[in-house]
mmCIF file of C-alpha atoms in Angstrom:
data_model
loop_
_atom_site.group_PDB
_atom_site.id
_atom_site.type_symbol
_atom_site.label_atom_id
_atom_site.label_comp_id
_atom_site.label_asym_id
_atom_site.label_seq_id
_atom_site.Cartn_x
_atom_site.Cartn_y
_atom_site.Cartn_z
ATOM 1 C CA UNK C 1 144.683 -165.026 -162.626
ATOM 2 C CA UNK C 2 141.393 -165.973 -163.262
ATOM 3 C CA UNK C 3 139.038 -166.451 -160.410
ATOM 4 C CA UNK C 4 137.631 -169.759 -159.541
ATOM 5 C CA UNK C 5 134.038 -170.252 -158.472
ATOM 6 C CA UNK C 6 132.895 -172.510 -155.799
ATOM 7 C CA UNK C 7 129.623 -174.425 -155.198
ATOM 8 C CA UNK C 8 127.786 -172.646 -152.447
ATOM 9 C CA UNK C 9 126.716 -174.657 -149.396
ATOM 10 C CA UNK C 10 123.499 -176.480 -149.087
ATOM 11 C CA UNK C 11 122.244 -178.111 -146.300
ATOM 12 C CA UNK C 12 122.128 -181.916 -145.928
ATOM 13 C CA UNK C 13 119.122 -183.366 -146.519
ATOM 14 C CA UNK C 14 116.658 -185.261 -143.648
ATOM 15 C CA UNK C 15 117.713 -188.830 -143.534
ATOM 16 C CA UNK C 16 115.070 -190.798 -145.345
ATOM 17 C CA UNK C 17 111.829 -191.978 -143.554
ATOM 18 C CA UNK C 18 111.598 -195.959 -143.592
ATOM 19 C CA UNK C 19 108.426 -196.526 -145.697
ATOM 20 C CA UNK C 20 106.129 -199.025 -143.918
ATOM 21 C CA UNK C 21 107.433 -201.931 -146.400
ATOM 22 C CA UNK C 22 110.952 -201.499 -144.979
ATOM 23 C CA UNK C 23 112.329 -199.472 -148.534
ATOM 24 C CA UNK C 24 113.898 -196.338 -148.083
ATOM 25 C CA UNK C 25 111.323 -193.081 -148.358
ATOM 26 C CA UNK C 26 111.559 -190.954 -151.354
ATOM 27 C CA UNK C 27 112.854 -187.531 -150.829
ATOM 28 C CA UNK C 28 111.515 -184.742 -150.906
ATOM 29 C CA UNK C 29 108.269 -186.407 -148.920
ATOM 30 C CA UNK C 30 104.654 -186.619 -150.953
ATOM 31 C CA UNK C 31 101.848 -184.068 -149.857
ATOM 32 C CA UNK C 32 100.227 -186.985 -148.687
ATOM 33 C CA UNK C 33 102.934 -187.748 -146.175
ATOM 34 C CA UNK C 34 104.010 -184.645 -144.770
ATOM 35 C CA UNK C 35 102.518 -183.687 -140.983
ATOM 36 C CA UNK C 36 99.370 -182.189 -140.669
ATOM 37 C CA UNK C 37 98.125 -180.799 -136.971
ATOM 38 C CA UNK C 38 95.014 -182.920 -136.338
ATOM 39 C CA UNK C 39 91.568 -181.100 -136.495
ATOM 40 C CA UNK C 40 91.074 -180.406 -132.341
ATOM 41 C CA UNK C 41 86.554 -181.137 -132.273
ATOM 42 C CA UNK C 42 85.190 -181.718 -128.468
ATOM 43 C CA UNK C 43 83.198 -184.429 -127.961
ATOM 44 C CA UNK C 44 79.882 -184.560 -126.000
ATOM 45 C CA UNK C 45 79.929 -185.929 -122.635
ATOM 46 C CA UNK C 46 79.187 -189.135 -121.871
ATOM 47 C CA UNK C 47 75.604 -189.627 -120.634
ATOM 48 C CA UNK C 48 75.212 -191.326 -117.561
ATOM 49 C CA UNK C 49 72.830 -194.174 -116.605
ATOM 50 C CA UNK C 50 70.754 -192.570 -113.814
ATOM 51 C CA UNK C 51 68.026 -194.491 -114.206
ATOM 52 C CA UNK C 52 69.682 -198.115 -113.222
ATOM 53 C CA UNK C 53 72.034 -195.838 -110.312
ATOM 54 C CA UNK C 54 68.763 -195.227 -108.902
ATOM 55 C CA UNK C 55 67.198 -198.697 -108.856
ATOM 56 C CA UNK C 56 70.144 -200.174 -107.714
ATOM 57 C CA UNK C 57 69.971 -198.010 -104.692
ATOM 58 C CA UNK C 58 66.610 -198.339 -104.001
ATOM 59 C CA UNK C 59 66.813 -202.035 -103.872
ATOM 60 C CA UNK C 60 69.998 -201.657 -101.713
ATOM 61 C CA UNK C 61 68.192 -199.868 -98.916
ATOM 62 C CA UNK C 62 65.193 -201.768 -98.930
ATOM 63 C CA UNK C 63 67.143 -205.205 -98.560
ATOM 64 C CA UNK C 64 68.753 -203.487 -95.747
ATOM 65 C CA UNK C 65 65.503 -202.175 -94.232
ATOM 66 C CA UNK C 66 63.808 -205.815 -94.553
ATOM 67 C CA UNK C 67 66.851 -207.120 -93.359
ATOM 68 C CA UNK C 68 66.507 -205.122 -90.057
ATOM 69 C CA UNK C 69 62.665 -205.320 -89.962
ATOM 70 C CA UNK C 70 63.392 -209.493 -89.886
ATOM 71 C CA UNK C 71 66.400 -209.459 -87.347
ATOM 72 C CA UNK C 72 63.885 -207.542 -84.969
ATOM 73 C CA UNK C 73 61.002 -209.459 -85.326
ATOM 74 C CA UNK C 74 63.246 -212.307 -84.121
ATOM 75 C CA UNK C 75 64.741 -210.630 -81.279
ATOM 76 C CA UNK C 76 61.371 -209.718 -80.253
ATOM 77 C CA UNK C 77 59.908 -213.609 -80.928
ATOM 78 C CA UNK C 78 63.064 -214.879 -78.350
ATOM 79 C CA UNK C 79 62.285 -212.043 -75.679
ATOM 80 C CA UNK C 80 58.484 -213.120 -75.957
ATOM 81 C CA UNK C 81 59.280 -216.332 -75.875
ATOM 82 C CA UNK C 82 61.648 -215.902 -73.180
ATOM 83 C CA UNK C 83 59.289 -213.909 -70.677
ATOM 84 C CA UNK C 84 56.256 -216.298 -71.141
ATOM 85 C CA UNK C 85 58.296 -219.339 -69.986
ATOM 86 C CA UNK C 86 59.545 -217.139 -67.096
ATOM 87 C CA UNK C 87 56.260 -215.721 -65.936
ATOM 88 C CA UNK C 88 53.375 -217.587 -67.567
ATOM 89 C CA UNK C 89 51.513 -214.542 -67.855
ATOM 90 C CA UNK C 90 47.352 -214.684 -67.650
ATOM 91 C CA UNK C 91 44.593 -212.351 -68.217
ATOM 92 C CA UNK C 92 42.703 -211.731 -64.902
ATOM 93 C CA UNK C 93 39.247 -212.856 -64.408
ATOM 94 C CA UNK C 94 36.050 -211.018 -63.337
ATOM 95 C CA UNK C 95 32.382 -212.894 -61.994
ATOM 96 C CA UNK C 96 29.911 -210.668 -60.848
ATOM 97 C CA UNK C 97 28.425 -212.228 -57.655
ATOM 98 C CA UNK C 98 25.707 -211.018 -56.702
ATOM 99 C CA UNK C 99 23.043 -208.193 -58.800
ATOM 100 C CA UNK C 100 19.883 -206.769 -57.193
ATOM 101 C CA UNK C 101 17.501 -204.411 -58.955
ATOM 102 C CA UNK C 102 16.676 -201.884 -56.173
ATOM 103 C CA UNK C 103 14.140 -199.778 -58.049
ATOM 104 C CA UNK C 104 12.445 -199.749 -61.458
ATOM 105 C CA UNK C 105 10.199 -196.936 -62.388
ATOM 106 C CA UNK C 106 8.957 -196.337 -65.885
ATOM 107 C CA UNK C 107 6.469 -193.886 -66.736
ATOM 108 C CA UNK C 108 3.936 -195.234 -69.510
ATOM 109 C CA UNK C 109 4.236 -192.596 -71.869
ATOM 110 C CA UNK C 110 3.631 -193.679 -75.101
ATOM 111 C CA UNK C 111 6.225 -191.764 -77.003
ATOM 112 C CA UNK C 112 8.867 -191.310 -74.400
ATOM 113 C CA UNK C 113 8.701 -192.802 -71.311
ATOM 114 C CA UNK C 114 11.226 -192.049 -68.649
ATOM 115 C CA UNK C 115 13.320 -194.973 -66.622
ATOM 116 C CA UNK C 116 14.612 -194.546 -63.467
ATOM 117 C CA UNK C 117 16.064 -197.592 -61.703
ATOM 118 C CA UNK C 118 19.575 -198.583 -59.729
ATOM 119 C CA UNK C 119 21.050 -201.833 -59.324
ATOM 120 C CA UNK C 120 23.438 -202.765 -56.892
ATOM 121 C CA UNK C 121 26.483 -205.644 -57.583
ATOM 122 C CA UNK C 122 29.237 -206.621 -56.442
ATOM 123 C CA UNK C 123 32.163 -207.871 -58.787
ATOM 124 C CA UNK C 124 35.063 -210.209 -57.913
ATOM 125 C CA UNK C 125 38.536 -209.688 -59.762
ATOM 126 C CA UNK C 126 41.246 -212.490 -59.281
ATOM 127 C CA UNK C 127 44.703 -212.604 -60.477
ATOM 128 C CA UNK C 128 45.683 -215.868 -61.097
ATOM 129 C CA UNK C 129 49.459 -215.172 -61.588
ATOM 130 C CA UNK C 130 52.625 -215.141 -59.326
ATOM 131 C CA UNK C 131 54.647 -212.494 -60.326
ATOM 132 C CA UNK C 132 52.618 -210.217 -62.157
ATOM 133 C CA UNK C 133 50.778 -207.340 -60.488
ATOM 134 C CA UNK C 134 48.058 -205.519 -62.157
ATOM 135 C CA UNK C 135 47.035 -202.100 -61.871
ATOM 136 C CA UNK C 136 43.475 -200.377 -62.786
ATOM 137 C CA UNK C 137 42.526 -196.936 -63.414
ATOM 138 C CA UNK C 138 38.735 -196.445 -62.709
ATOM 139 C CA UNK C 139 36.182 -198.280 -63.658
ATOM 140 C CA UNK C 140 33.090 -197.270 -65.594
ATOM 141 C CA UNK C 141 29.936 -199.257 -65.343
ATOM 142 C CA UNK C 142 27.182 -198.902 -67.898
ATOM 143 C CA UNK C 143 24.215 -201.493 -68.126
ATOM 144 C CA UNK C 144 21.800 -202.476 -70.895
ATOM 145 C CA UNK C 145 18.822 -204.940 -71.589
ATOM 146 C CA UNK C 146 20.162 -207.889 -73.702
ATOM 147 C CA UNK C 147 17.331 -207.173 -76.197
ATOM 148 C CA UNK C 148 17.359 -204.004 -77.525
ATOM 149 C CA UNK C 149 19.872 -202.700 -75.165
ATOM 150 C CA UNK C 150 17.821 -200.229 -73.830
ATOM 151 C CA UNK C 151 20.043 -198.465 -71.172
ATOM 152 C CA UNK C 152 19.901 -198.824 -67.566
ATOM 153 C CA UNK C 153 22.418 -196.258 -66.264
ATOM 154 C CA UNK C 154 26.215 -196.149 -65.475
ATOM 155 C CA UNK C 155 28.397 -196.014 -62.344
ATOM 156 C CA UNK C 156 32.239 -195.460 -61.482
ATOM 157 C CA UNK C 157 34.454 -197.752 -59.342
ATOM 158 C CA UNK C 158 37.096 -196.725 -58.045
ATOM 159 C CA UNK C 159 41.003 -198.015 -59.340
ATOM 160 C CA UNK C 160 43.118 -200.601 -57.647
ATOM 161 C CA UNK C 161 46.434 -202.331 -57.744
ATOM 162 C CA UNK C 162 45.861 -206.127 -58.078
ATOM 163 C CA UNK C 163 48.720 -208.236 -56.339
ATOM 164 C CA UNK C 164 49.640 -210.734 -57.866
ATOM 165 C CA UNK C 165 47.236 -214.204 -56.530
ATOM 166 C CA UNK C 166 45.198 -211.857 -54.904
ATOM 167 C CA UNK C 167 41.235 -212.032 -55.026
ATOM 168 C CA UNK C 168 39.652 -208.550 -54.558
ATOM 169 C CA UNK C 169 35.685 -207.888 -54.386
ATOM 170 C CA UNK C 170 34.116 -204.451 -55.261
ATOM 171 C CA UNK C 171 30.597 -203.438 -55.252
ATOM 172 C CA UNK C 172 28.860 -200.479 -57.873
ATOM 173 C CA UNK C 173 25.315 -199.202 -57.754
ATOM 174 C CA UNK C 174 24.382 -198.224 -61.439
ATOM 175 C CA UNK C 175 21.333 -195.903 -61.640
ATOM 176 C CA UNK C 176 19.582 -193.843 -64.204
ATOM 177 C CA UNK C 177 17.348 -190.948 -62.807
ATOM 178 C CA UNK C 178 14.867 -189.652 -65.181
ATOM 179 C CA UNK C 179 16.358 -191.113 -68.631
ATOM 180 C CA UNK C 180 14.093 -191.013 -71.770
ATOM 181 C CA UNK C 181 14.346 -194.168 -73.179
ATOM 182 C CA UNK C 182 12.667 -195.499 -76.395
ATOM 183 C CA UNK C 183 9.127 -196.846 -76.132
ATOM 184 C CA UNK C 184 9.266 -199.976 -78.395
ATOM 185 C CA UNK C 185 12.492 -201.270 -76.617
ATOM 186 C CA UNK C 186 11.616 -200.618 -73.322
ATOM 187 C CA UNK C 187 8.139 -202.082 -73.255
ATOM 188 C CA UNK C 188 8.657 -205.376 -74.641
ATOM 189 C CA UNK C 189 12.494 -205.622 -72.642
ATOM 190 C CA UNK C 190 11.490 -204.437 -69.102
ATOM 191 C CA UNK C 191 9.454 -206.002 -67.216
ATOM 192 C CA UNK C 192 7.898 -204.758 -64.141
ATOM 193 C CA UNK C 193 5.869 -208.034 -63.048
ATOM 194 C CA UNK C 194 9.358 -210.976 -63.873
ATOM 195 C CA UNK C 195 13.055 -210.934 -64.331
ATOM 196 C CA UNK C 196 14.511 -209.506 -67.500
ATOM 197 C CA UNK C 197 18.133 -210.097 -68.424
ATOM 198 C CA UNK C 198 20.509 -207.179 -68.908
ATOM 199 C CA UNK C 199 24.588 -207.275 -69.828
ATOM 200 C CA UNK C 200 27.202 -205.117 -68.048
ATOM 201 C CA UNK C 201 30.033 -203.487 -69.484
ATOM 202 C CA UNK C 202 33.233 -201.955 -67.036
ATOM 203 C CA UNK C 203 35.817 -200.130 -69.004
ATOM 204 C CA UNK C 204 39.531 -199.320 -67.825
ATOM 205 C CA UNK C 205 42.800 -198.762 -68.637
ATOM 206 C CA UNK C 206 45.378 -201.933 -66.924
ATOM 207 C CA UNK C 207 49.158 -202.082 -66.601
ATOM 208 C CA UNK C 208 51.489 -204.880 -65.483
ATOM 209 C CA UNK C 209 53.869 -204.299 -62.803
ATOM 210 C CA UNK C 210 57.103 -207.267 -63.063
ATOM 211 C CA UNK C 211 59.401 -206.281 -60.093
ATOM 212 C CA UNK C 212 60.483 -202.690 -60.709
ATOM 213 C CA UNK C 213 59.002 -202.743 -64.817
ATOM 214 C CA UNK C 214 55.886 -200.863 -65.753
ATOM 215 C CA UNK C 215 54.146 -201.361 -68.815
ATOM 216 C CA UNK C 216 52.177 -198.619 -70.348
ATOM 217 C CA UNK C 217 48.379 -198.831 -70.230
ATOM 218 C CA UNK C 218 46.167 -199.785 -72.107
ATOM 219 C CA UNK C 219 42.427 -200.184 -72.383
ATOM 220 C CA UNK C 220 40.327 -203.189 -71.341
ATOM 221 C CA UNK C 221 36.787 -204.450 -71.331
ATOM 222 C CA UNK C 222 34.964 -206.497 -69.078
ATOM 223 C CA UNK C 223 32.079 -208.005 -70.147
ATOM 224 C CA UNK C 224 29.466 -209.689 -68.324
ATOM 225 C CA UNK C 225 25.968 -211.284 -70.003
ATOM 226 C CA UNK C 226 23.534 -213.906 -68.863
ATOM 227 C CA UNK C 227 22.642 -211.482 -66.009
ATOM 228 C CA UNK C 228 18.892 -211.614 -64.616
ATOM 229 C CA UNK C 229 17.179 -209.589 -62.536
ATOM 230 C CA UNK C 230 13.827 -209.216 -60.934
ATOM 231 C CA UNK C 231 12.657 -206.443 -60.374
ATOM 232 C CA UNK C 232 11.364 -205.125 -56.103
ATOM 233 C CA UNK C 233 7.515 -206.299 -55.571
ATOM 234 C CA UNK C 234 5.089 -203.237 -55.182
ATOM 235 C CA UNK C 235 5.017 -201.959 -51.739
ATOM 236 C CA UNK C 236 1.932 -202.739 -49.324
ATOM 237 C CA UNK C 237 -1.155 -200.693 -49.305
ATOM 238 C CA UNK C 238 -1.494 -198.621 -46.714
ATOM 239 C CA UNK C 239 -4.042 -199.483 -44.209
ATOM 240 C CA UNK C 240 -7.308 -197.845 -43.993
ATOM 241 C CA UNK C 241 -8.030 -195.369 -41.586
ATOM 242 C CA UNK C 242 -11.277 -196.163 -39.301
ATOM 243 C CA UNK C 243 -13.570 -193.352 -37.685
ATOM 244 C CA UNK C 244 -15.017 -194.009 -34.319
ATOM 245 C CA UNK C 245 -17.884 -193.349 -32.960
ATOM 246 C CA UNK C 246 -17.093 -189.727 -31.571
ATOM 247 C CA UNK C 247 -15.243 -188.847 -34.795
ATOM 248 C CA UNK C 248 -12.294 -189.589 -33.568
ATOM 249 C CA UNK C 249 -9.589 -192.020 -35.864
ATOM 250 C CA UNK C 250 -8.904 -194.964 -35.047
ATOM 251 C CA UNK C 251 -5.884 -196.971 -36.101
ATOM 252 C CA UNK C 252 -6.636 -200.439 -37.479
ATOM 253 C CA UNK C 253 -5.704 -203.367 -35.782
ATOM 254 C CA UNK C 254 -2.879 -205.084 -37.213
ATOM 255 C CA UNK C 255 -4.007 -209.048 -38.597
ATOM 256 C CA UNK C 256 -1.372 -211.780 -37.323
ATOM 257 C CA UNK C 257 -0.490 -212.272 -40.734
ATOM 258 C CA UNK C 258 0.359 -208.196 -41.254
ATOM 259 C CA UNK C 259 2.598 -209.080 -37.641
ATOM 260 C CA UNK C 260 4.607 -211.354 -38.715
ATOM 261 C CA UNK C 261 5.326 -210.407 -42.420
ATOM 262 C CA UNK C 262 8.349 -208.215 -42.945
ATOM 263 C CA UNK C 263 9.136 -205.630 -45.616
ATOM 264 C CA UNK C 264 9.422 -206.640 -48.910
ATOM 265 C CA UNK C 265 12.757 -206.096 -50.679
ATOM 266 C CA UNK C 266 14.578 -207.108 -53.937
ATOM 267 C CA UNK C 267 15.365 -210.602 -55.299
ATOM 268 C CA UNK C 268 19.203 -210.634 -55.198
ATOM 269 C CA UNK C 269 20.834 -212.771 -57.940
ATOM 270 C CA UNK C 270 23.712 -214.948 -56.516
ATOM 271 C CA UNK C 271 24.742 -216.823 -59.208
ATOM 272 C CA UNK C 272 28.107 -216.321 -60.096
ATOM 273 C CA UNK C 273 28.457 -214.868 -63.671
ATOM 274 C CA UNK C 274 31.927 -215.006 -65.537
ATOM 275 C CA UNK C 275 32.596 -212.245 -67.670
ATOM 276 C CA UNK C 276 35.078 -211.572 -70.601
ATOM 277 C CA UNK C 277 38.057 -209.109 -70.134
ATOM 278 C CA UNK C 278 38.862 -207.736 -73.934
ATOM 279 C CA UNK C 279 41.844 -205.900 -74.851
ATOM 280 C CA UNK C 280 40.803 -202.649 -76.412
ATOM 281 C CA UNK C 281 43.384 -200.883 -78.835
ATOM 282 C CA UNK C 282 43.063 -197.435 -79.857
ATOM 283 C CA UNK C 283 44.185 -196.211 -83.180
ATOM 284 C CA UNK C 284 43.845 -192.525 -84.124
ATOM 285 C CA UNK C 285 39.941 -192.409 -84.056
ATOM 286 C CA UNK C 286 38.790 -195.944 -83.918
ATOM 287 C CA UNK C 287 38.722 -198.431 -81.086
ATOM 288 C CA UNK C 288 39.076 -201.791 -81.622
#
C-alpha cells in the first residue's frame, strides 16, 4: 500500500489587530507596526522657584511682626490711657527759697585766678498728687554764673521719699575752695561790689511708688535760673591801737555809732524761684 502523506501542523495565526479605521489588520504585521521597547532617557529635575519661596516668607513674617508691633502699641495706648484717668499723674515741682552768698574770694591773677566762695539755699519740693509717691536718690548740686557759666562749686543732698501731697524743704551749701577759674569769664561775671545772677542745676535719679508698684528709675534734672545774689560786704577795719603816755596801749573808745551797729552779714535772696524738673534718658553713651 502506498503511504499517504499528511500536512504537518502549523500554528494558528494571531487574530488580526483592528486598524485604527475599523478594517481588519493585515497579517503578518508591517515593521512599522510591530512593538518596540521605548528608549528609557532621565529627565532633569525640575528647578524650583526659590527666589519667590523666599519673598513670600519674608513678607509673611514681617506682616506678622507689624501685626504684633500694632496690637501692642494699642494695648499699651488703653493701659496709658487707663492709668492717667485713674491717677492723674504730675511732675513734682521745685522753688528754691531762699540763696545767700556766704563768701566770695577771687584772687586777681591775671591768667588764673582762683575762686573760692559757698552759698547756702534752701529748696522746696512738693508733690502735687494723691496717690503717687516719689522717691529720690541723692542729689547733686552744681552752680554756675548765667554768663559764661563760670563755676561756683557743687554740693550733695541727701535722698528722700516724697509722699504723695507732701511739701518737703531741704537746704545745700555749695562751695568751691581754691578752683582755677578762667580770667575773662570770671572778671566781667562776678562781681565783688553788686549782685550777679547764677543758675543751679540738682541731678537725681526718681521712681514712682503706686500702692505696692515700683517703677524703675530714672534720671531727672532740676533746673533753677533767674537766681541773684549779692555778694557779703567787706568786714570792718580794725580799730587802731593808741599808745599812752607811759607806753602803755590803750584800747580805743568805741563811737555810739560803732555801739550800736552789728556785724555785717550776707544779703539773703527770698524770692521764690521756680525751677524746671527735666526727664533725662540715657542711651548707651549719650544723655538726653
Amino acid at each position: 500500500m502506498a503511504d499517504r502523506v499528511y500536512p504537518a501542523a502549523k500554528p494558528n495565526p494571531p487574530p488580526a489587530a483592528a486598524a485604527a479605521n475599523g478594517a481588519p489588520a493585515s497579517f503578518p504585521a508591517p515593521k512599522s507596526q510591530m512593538y518596540q521597547r521605548p528608549i528609557y532617557r532621565p529627565q532633569a529635575p525640575a528647578k524650583r522657584r526659590r527666589g519667590r519661596s523666599c519673598r513670600c516668607s519674608f513678607c509673611c513674617c514681617f506682616c506678622w511682626a507689624l501685626l504684633v508691633v500694632i496690637l501692642l502699641a494699642f494695648v499699651a495706648a488703653v493701659a496709658g490711657g487707663a492709668f492717667y484717668l485713674l491717677y492723674r499723674p504730675q511732675r513734682p515741682s521745685f522753688t528754691v527759697s531762699s540763696v545767700r552768698l556766704t563768701a566770695l574770694n577771687l584772687t586777681s591773677s591775671p591768667t588764673a585766678p582762683v575762686l573760692t566762695d559757698a552759698i547756702q539755699l534752701t529748696v522746696t519740693a512738693r508733690n502735687p498728687n494723691k496717690k503717687l509717691v516719689y522717691f529720690y536718690d541723692d542729689f547733686s548740686f552744681s552752680a554756675a554764673t548765667a554768663a559764661n557759666a563760670v563755676p561756683l562749686g557743687s554740693a550733695t543732698a541727701p535722698g528722700f521719699t516724697h509722699q504723695a501731697g507732701n511739701t518737703t524743704v531741704f537746704t545745700a551749701t555749695i562751695a568751691a575752695n581754691g578752683v582755677t577759674v578762667d580770667p575773662t569769664g570770671a572778671s566781667s561775671d562776678i562781681k565783688k561790689s553788686g549782685g550777679f545772677s547764677v543758675v543751679l542745676d540738682a541731678d537725681t535719679s526718681a521712681g514712682v511708688r503706686v500702692g505696692s508698684l515700683k517703677t524703675k528709675k530714672m534720671g531727672i534734672q532740676v533746673h533753677c535760673e533767674g537766681i541773684k545774689v549779692t555778694p557779703p560786704p567787706p568786714p570792718p577795719p580794725a580799730p587802731k591801737k593808741v599808745k599812752g603816755k607811759n607806753g602803755t596801749v590803750l584800747a580805743p573808745a568805741p563811737s555810739p555809732l560803732a555801739a550800736d551797729t552789728t556785724p555785717a552779714s550776707a544779703t539773703v535772696s527770698t524770692a521764690a524761684h521756680s525751677c524746671k524738673v527735666r526727664v533725662r534718658v540715657k542711651i548707651w553713651k549719650w544723655t538726653f
